[in-house]
PDB file of C-alpha atoms in Angstrom:
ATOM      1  CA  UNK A 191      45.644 111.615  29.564  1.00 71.00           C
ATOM      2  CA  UNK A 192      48.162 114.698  30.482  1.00 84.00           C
ATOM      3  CA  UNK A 193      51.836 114.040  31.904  1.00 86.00           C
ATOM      4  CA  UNK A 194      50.187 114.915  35.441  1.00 87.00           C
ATOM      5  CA  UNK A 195      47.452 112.885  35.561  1.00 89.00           C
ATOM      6  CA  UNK A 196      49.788 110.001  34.990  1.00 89.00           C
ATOM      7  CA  UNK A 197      52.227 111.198  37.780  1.00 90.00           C
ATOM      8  CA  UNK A 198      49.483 111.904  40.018  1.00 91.00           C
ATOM      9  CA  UNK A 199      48.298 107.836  39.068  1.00 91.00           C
ATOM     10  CA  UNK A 200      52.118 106.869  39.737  1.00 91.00           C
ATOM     11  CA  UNK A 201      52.055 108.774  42.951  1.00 92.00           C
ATOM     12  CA  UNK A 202      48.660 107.242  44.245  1.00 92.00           C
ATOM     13  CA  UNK A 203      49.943 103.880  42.816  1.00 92.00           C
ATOM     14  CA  UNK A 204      53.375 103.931  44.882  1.00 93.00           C
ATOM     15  CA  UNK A 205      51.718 105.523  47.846  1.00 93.00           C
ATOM     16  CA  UNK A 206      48.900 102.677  47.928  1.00 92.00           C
ATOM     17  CA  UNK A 207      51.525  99.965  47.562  1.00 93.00           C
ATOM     18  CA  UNK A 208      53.971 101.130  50.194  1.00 93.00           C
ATOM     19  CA  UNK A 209      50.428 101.262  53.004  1.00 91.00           C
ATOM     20  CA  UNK A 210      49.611  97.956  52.494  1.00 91.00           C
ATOM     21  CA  UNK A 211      53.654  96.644  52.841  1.00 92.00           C
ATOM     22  CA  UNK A 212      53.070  98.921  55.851  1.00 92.00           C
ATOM     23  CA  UNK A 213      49.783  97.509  57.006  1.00 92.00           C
ATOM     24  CA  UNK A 214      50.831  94.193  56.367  1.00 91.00           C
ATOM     25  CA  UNK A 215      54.092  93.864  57.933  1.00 90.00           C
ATOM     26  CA  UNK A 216      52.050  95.410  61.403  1.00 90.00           C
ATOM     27  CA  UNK A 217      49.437  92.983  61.136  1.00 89.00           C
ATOM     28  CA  UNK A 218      52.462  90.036  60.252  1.00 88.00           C
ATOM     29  CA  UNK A 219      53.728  91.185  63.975  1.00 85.00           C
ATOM     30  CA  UNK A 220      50.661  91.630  65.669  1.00 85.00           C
ATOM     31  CA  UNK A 221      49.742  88.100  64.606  1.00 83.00           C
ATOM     32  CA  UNK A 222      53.268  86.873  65.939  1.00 80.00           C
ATOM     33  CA  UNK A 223      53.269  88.677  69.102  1.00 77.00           C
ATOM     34  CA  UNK A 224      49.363  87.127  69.782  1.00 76.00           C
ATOM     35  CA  UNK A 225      50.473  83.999  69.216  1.00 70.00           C
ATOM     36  CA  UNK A 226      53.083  84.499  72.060  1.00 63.00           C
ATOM     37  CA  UNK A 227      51.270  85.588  74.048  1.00 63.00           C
ATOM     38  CA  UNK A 228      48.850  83.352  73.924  1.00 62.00           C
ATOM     39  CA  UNK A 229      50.890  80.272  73.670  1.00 57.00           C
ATOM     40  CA  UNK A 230      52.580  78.789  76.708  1.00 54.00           C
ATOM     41  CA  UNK A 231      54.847  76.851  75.057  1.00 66.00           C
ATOM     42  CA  UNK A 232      56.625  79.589  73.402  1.00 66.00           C
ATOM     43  CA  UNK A 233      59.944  78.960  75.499  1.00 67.00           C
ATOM     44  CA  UNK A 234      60.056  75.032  74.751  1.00 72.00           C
ATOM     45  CA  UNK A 235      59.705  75.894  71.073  1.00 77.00           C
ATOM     46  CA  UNK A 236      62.280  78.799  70.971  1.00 74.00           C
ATOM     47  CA  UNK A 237      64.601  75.616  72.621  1.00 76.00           C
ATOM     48  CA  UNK A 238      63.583  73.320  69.909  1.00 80.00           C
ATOM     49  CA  UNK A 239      64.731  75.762  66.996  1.00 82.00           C
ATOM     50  CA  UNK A 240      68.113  76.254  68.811  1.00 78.00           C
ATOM     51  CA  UNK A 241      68.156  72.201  69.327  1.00 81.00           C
ATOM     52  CA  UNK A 242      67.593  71.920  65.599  1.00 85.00           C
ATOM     53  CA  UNK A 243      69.689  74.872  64.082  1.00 80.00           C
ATOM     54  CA  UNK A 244      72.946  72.810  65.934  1.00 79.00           C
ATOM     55  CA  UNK A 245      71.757  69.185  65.033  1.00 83.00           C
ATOM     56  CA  UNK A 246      70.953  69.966  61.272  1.00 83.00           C
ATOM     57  CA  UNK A 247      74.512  70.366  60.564  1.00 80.00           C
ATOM     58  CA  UNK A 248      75.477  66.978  62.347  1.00 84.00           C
ATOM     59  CA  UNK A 249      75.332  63.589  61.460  1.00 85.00           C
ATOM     60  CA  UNK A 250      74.868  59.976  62.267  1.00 87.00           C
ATOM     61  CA  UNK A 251      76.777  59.323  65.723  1.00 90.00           C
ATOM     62  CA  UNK A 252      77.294  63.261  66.243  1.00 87.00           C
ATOM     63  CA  UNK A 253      73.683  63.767  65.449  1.00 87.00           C
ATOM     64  CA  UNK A 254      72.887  61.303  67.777  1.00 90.00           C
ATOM     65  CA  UNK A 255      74.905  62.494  70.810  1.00 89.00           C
ATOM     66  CA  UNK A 256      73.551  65.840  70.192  1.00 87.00           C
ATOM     67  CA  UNK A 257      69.914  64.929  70.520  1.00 87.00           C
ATOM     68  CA  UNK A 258      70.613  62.711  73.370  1.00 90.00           C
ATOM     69  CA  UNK A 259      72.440  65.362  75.181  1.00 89.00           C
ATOM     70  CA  UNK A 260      69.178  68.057  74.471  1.00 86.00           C
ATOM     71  CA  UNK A 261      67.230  65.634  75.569  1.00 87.00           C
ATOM     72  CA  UNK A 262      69.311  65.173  79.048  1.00 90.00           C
ATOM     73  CA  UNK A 263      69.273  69.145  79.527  1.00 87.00           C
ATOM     74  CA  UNK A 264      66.326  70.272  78.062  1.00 85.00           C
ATOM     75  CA  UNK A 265      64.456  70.374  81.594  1.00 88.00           C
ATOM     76  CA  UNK A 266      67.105  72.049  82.981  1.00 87.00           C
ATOM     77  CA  UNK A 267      67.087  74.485  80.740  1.00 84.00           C
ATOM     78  CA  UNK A 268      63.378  74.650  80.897  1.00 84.00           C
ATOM     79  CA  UNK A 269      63.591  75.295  84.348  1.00 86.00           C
ATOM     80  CA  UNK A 270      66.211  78.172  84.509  1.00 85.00           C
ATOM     81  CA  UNK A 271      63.955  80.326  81.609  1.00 82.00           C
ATOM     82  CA  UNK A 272      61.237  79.921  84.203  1.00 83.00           C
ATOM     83  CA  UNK A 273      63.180  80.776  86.902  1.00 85.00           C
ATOM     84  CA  UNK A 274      64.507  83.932  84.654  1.00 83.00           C
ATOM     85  CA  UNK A 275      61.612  84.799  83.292  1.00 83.00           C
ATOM     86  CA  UNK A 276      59.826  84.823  86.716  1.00 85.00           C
ATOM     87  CA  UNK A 277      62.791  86.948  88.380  1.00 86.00           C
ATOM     88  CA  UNK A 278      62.483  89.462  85.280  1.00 84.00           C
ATOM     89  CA  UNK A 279      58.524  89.830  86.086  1.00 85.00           C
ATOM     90  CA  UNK A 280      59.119  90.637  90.050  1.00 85.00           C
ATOM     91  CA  UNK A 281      61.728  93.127  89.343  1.00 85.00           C
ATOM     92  CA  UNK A 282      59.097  94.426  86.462  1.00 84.00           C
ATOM     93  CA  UNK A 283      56.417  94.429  89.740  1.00 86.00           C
ATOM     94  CA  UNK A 284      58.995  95.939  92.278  1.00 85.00           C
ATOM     95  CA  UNK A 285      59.604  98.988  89.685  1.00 84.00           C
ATOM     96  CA  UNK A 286      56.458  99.948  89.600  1.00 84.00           C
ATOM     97  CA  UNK A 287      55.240  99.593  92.698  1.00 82.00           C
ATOM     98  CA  UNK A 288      54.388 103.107  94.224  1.00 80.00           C
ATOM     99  CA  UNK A 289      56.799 102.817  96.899  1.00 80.00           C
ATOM    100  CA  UNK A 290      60.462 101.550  95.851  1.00 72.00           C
ATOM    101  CA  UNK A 291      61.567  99.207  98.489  1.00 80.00           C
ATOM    102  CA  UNK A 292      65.515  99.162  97.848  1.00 83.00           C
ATOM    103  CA  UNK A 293      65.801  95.471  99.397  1.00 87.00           C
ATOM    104  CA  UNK A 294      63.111  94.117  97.140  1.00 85.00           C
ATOM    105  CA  UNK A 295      64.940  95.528  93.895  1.00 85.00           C
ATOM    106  CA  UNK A 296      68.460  94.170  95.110  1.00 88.00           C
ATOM    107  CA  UNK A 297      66.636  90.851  95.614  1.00 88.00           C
ATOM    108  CA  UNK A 298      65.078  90.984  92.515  1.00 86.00           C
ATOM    109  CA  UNK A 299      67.907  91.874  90.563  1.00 87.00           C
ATOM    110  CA  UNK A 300      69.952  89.381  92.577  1.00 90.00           C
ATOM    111  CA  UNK A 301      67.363  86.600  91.631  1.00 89.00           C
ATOM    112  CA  UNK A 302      67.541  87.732  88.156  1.00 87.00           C
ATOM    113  CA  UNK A 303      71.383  87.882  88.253  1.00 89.00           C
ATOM    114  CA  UNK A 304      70.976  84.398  89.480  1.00 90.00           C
ATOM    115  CA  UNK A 305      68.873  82.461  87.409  1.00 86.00           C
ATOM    116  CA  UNK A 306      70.436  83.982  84.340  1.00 85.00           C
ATOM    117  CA  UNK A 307      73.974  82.642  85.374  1.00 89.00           C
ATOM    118  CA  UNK A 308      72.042  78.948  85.731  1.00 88.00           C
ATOM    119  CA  UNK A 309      70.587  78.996  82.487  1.00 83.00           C
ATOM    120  CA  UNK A 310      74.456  80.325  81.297  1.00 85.00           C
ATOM    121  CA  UNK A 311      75.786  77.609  82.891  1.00 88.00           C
ATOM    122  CA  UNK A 312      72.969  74.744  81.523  1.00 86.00           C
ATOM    123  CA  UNK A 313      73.537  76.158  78.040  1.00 83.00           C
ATOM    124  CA  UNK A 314      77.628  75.921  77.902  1.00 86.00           C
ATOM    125  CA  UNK A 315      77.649  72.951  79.958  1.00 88.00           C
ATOM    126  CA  UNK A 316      75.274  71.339  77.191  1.00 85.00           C
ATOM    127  CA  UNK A 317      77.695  72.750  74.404  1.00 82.00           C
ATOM    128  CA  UNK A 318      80.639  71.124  76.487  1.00 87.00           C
ATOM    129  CA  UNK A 319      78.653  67.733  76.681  1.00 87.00           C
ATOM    130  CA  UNK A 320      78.170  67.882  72.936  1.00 84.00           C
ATOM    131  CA  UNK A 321      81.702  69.167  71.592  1.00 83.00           C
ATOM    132  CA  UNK A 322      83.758  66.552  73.648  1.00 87.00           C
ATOM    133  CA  UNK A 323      81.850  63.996  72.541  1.00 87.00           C
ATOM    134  CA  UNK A 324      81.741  65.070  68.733  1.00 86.00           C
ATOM    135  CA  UNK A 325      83.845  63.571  65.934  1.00 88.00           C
ATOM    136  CA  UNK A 326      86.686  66.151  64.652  1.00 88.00           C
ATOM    137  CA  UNK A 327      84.701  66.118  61.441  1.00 86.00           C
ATOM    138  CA  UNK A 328      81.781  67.584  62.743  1.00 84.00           C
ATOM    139  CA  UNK A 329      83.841  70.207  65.480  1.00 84.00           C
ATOM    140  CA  UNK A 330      85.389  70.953  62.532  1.00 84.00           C
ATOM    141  CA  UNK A 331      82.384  72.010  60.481  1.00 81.00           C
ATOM    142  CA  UNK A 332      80.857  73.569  63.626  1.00 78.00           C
ATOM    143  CA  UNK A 333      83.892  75.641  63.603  1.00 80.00           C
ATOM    144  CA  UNK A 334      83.385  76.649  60.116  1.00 80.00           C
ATOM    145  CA  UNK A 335      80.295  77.855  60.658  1.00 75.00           C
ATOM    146  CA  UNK A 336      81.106  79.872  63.338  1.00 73.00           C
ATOM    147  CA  UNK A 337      83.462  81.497  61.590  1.00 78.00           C
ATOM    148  CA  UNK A 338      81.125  82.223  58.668  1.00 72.00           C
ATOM    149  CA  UNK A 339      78.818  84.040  61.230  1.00 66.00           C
ATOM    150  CA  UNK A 340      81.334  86.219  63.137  1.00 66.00           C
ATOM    151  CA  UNK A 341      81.402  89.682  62.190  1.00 59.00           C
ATOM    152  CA  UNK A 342      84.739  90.865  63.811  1.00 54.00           C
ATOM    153  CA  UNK A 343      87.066  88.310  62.027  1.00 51.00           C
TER     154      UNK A 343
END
């Protein structure tokens, strides 16, 4: 076999390999995005990934006063990513509406503003519930870990 028959095999090799990464990784996210869309639930999982990235680095009593503090704000929480989520899909409506009614986009915005200021609130006042209650141990190592992830140290 010549030297350019084997680069043209390479070539058709490499180029093969790199389309199905390609085609793969696309059909990876369709899959995902499907699944979202399809599943109702998405919002209360999404909350149980965040509950469990925090409560995986805790342990006994702080583990415990984590969960139990989820568990207190969890349909709060709930409730305000409705309530933000439904804002985000009237001001989606509003903007493409034919006509642009000023009023309706200032509401909509307003409602948006709104319900993402509750959820703001539900969220810190669930990370205040949790870090007065935590041993110094565990602040401490929550600390440390924010520090690890900060990229402007």
């Amino acid at each position: 076999m010549s030297t350019k028959q084997k680069l043209i095999y390479a070539a058709l090799a490499l180029s093969l390999a790199v389309n199905m990464v390609l085609i793969g990784a696309a059909g990876s996210y369709a899959m995902k995005w499907r699944a979202i869309s399809q599943d109702a639930n998405w919002v209360e999982k999404r909350l149980d990934r965040a509950e469990e990235s925090i409560i995986r680095h805790l342990d006994g009593p702080d583990e415990e006063l984590a969960k139990r503090v989820f568990k207190q704000r969890r349909p709060e929480l709930l409730a305000a990513i409705g309530d933000l989520r439904g804002a985000r899909k009237d001001f989606r409506t509003v903007l493409t509406s034919d006509t642009a009614d000023a009023k309706a986009i200032a509401a909509a915005l307003n409602r948006s503003q709104a319900a993402a200021q509750k959820l703001n609130e539900n969220m810190h006042g669930a990370l205040r519930d949790m870090a007065l209650g935590l041993s110094p141990s565990a602040r401490q190592k929550i600390a440390d870990r924010m520090k690890r992830r900060m990229h402007d140290r």
